[in-house]
Amino acid sequence: KAGVTQTPRYLIKTRGQQVTLSCSPISGHRSVSWYQQTPGQGLQFLFEYFSETQRNKGNFPGRFSGRQFSNSRSEMNVSTLELGDSALYLCASRPGQDYEQYFGPGTRLTVT
Amino acid sequence: GQNIDQPTEMTATEGAIVQINCTYQTSGFNGLFWYQQHAGEAPTFLSYNVLDGLEEKGRFSSFLSRSKGYSYLLLKELQMKDSASYLCAVSRAGGSYIPTFGRGTSLIVHP
């Protein structure tokens, strides 16, 4: 079975722009979660989608949003980028409400 | 809120045993995760403890004491490939199993 895939792997954007990141979960997994990882704050939960609905949400501003499609693929959007948004964005999938999640390789976003 | 503490860095010798500690304070605690993350790679799941006690899985074991808000990850027969960051994370009651991560412990294994 193929693992979780994320595109693009690397991205450079300018402050004020917006960005969309994509995540394809493991086949059969209906839950996709997004995380931000930075050296200063560590790994922080953004939100989780299950069957096209946001099921859980972390403490991030409204500039961070996401959606999930009927095939369980998910996208994450960040609008009005700030320098502090530079981070590794990871997505993780799981079948349903299992405790074990499978992480993708991440998208490294650099905001200049 | 939640507070998770673990050492920033540890070093150990190949073949030895190392214990990585994690203490936490959280309301509505459900269980505790350990993840391994090699540099430049995705985190991988190691264990999830809900009940007090030690759970062994090959060279890795994880311990939990709910009353003390304490956990540790024990790595035996260390190998060079065990050099990685080890992330402790807690999940809260409610059934979502969404982990809240600590900052991670960078383990360096030297010959």
Tab-separated table of C-alpha atoms in Angstrom:
chain	number	residue	atom	x	y	z
A	1	LYS	CA	0.000	0.000	0.000
A	2	ALA	CA	1.345	3.423	-0.877
A	3	GLY	CA	2.042	5.753	2.010
A	4	VAL	CA	0.822	9.274	2.607
A	5	THR	CA	1.977	11.633	-0.122
A	6	GLN	CA	2.281	15.388	0.000
A	7	THR	CA	2.846	17.908	-2.747
A	8	PRO	CA	4.807	19.970	-3.284
A	9	ARG	CA	7.755	18.900	-1.135
A	10	TYR	CA	9.346	22.342	-1.126
A	11	LEU	CA	7.857	25.764	-1.662
A	12	ILE	CA	9.100	29.339	-1.451
A	13	LYS	CA	6.573	32.142	-1.158
A	14	THR	CA	6.634	35.855	-0.460
A	15	ARG	CA	5.028	37.499	2.556
A	16	GLY	CA	1.422	38.400	1.820
A	17	GLN	CA	0.874	35.662	-0.739
A	18	GLN	CA	-1.274	32.598	-0.208
A	19	VAL	CA	-0.378	28.941	-0.585
A	20	THR	CA	-2.192	25.638	-1.035
A	21	LEU	CA	-0.673	22.342	0.047
A	22	SER	CA	-1.997	18.924	-0.909
A	23	CYS	CA	-2.134	15.599	0.904
A	24	SER	CA	-3.200	12.191	-0.374
A	25	PRO	CA	-3.874	9.724	2.449
A	26	ILE	CA	-3.252	6.007	2.479
A	27	SER	CA	-5.920	4.227	0.460
A	28	GLY	CA	-8.933	3.518	2.640
A	29	HIS	CA	-8.056	6.119	5.269
A	30	ARG	CA	-10.820	8.649	5.770
A	31	SER	CA	-9.173	10.909	8.342
A	32	VAL	CA	-6.528	13.468	7.436
A	33	SER	CA	-4.846	15.709	9.997
A	34	TRP	CA	-2.497	18.617	9.385
A	35	TYR	CA	0.402	19.700	11.591
A	36	GLN	CA	2.928	22.523	11.576
A	37	GLN	CA	6.477	21.806	12.735
A	38	THR	CA	8.945	24.569	13.610
A	39	PRO	CA	12.142	24.516	15.674
A	40	GLY	CA	10.657	26.955	18.159
A	41	GLN	CA	7.189	25.522	18.702
A	42	GLY	CA	7.667	21.888	17.778
A	43	LEU	CA	4.901	19.868	16.174
A	44	GLN	CA	1.488	21.537	16.498
A	45	PHE	CA	-1.921	20.298	15.404
A	46	LEU	CA	-3.785	22.446	12.884
A	47	PHE	CA	-6.986	20.537	12.071
A	48	GLU	CA	-8.442	17.178	11.170
A	49	TYR	CA	-10.888	16.269	8.425
A	50	PHE	CA	-13.020	13.155	8.291
A	51	SER	CA	-15.475	12.379	5.505
A	52	GLU	CA	-15.171	15.923	4.125
A	53	THR	CA	-15.989	17.544	7.487
A	54	GLN	CA	-13.656	19.276	9.885
A	55	ARG	CA	-13.735	17.090	12.985
A	56	ASN	CA	-11.130	18.738	15.218
A	57	LYS	CA	-9.337	22.077	15.197
A	58	GLY	CA	-6.182	23.396	16.835
A	59	ASN	CA	-5.361	26.927	17.948
A	60	PHE	CA	-4.330	28.576	14.720
A	61	PRO	CA	-5.673	31.809	13.209
A	62	GLY	CA	-8.327	31.805	10.528
A	63	ARG	CA	-5.672	32.348	7.851
A	64	PHE	CA	-5.140	28.610	8.056
A	65	SER	CA	-7.929	26.621	6.473
A	66	GLY	CA	-8.449	23.259	4.912
A	67	ARG	CA	-10.832	21.020	3.092
A	68	GLN	CA	-11.255	17.400	2.197
A	69	PHE	CA	-12.605	15.912	-0.982
A	70	SER	CA	-14.813	12.888	-1.493
A	71	ASN	CA	-11.767	10.742	-2.306
A	72	SER	CA	-10.292	11.731	1.110
A	73	ARG	CA	-7.547	13.858	-0.422
A	74	SER	CA	-7.082	17.043	1.545
A	75	GLU	CA	-5.769	20.517	0.899
A	76	MET	CA	-4.543	23.112	3.330
A	77	ASN	CA	-4.537	26.812	2.518
A	78	VAL	CA	-2.671	29.616	4.229
A	79	SER	CA	-3.617	33.139	3.225
A	80	THR	CA	-1.677	36.364	3.753
A	81	LEU	CA	1.548	34.553	4.521
A	82	GLU	CA	3.788	35.800	7.317
A	83	LEU	CA	7.468	35.101	7.886
A	84	GLY	CA	6.520	33.029	10.916
A	85	ASP	CA	4.583	30.616	8.716
A	86	SER	CA	7.860	29.193	7.475
A	87	ALA	CA	7.700	25.607	8.655
A	88	LEU	CA	7.413	21.969	7.743
A	89	TYR	CA	3.759	21.131	7.181
A	90	LEU	CA	2.933	17.504	7.797
A	91	CYS	CA	-0.223	15.632	7.118
A	92	ALA	CA	-1.170	12.334	8.678
A	93	SER	CA	-3.892	9.837	7.870
A	94	ARG	CA	-5.677	7.091	9.768
A	95	PRO	CA	-8.588	4.799	8.914
A	96	GLY	CA	-11.142	6.332	11.271
A	97	GLN	CA	-10.742	7.210	14.921
A	98	ASP	CA	-7.745	4.924	15.499
A	99	TYR	CA	-4.945	6.230	17.662
A	100	GLU	CA	-2.193	5.359	15.187
A	101	GLN	CA	-1.556	7.944	12.491
A	102	TYR	CA	0.706	7.670	9.468
A	103	PHE	CA	2.595	10.790	8.543
A	104	GLY	CA	3.564	11.995	5.102
A	105	PRO	CA	7.028	13.390	4.276
A	106	GLY	CA	5.873	16.983	4.655
A	107	THR	CA	6.002	20.182	2.650
A	108	ARG	CA	8.792	22.570	3.556
A	109	LEU	CA	7.402	26.110	3.200
A	110	THR	CA	9.734	29.080	3.252
A	111	VAL	CA	8.243	32.571	3.404
A	112	THR	CA	10.571	35.427	2.417
B	1	GLY	CA	-3.866	23.832	29.025
B	2	GLN	CA	-1.220	21.204	28.546
B	3	ASN	CA	2.428	21.122	29.549
B	4	ILE	CA	4.783	18.425	28.306
B	5	ASP	CA	8.438	18.275	29.321
B	6	GLN	CA	11.209	16.110	27.985
B	7	PRO	CA	14.981	16.610	27.796
B	8	THR	CA	16.205	18.475	24.747
B	9	GLU	CA	19.121	16.228	23.972
B	10	MET	CA	20.665	12.961	25.115
B	11	THR	CA	23.701	10.996	24.029
B	12	ALA	CA	24.372	7.287	24.440
B	13	THR	CA	26.741	4.597	23.253
B	14	GLU	CA	25.979	1.932	20.707
B	15	GLY	CA	24.840	-1.250	22.444
B	16	ALA	CA	23.794	0.536	25.609
B	17	ILE	CA	20.350	1.232	27.105
B	18	VAL	CA	18.839	4.705	27.258
B	19	GLN	CA	15.723	5.990	28.985
B	20	ILE	CA	13.967	9.113	27.694
B	21	ASN	CA	11.664	10.675	30.249
B	22	CYS	CA	8.522	12.697	29.689
B	23	THR	CA	6.390	14.470	32.265
B	24	TYR	CA	3.051	16.028	31.504
B	25	GLN	CA	0.292	18.083	33.030
B	26	THR	CA	-3.010	18.057	31.233
B	27	SER	CA	-6.691	18.074	31.976
B	28	GLY	CA	-8.719	15.139	30.793
B	29	PHE	CA	-5.755	12.883	30.018
B	30	ASN	CA	-6.510	9.835	27.899
B	31	GLY	CA	-3.198	8.362	26.784
B	32	LEU	CA	0.406	8.995	25.850
B	33	PHE	CA	2.163	8.560	22.503
B	34	TRP	CA	5.788	8.118	21.567
B	35	TYR	CA	6.917	8.909	18.034
B	36	GLN	CA	10.334	8.646	16.402
B	37	GLN	CA	11.456	11.206	13.840
B	38	HIS	CA	14.706	10.926	11.907
B	39	ALA	CA	16.165	14.169	10.629
B	40	GLY	CA	14.362	15.298	7.486
B	41	GLU	CA	11.786	12.537	7.715
B	42	ALA	CA	8.206	12.088	8.898
B	43	PRO	CA	7.422	10.999	12.460
B	44	THR	CA	6.655	7.317	12.872
B	45	PHE	CA	4.435	5.857	15.583
B	46	LEU	CA	6.162	3.848	18.305
B	47	SER	CA	3.608	3.334	21.064
B	48	TYR	CA	0.428	4.481	22.750
B	49	ASN	CA	-0.039	3.850	26.482
B	50	VAL	CA	-3.386	4.190	28.197
B	51	LEU	CA	-2.918	1.994	31.262
B	52	ASP	CA	-0.212	2.224	33.924
B	53	GLY	CA	2.746	-0.038	33.428
B	54	LEU	CA	5.344	-1.116	30.943
B	55	GLU	CA	4.636	-2.183	27.385
B	56	GLU	CA	7.413	-3.892	25.493
B	57	LYS	CA	7.778	-3.945	21.741
B	58	GLY	CA	11.064	-5.438	20.624
B	59	ARG	CA	14.003	-3.249	21.624
B	60	PHE	CA	11.642	-0.418	22.593
B	61	SER	CA	9.495	-0.268	25.741
B	62	SER	CA	7.213	2.476	26.987
B	63	PHE	CA	6.093	3.076	30.559
B	64	LEU	CA	3.250	5.156	31.919
B	65	SER	CA	2.271	6.319	35.398
B	66	ARG	CA	-1.005	8.236	35.192
B	67	SER	CA	-0.940	9.275	38.857
B	68	LYS	CA	2.530	10.821	38.498
B	69	GLY	CA	2.010	12.303	35.035
B	70	TYR	CA	5.133	10.494	33.914
B	71	SER	CA	6.234	8.305	31.049
B	72	TYR	CA	9.484	7.006	29.681
B	73	LEU	CA	10.688	5.364	26.508
B	74	LEU	CA	13.358	2.702	27.003
B	75	LEU	CA	15.617	1.789	24.117
B	76	LYS	CA	17.773	-1.310	24.499
B	77	GLU	CA	20.762	-2.543	22.496
B	78	LEU	CA	21.143	0.864	20.909
B	79	GLN	CA	22.063	1.033	17.246
B	80	MET	CA	23.411	3.952	15.264
B	81	LYS	CA	20.118	4.102	13.361
B	82	ASP	CA	18.347	4.941	16.639
B	83	SER	CA	19.828	8.444	16.421
B	84	ALA	CA	16.667	10.504	15.982
B	85	SER	CA	14.255	12.810	17.740
B	86	TYR	CA	11.788	11.108	20.101
B	87	LEU	CA	8.502	12.902	20.550
B	88	CYS	CA	6.278	12.454	23.574
B	89	ALA	CA	2.635	13.434	23.017
B	90	VAL	CA	-0.553	13.268	25.055
B	91	SER	CA	-4.128	12.777	23.942
B	92	ARG	CA	-7.096	14.063	25.855
B	93	ALA	CA	-10.311	12.319	26.723
B	94	GLY	CA	-13.028	12.587	24.126
B	95	GLY	CA	-11.943	9.881	21.771
B	96	SER	CA	-10.253	11.963	19.111
B	97	TYR	CA	-6.725	10.627	19.833
B	98	ILE	CA	-5.284	13.881	18.540
B	99	PRO	CA	-1.741	14.122	19.956
B	100	THR	CA	-0.364	17.250	21.589
B	101	PHE	CA	3.386	17.014	21.212
B	102	GLY	CA	6.287	17.968	23.423
B	103	ARG	CA	9.372	19.569	21.878
B	104	GLY	CA	11.095	16.230	21.419
B	105	THR	CA	14.360	14.703	22.652
B	106	SER	CA	17.220	14.502	20.190
B	107	LEU	CA	19.074	11.243	20.818
B	108	ILE	CA	22.606	10.889	19.498
B	109	VAL	CA	24.064	7.395	19.478
B	110	HIS	CA	27.828	7.239	19.072
B	111	PRO	CA	30.098	4.240	18.504
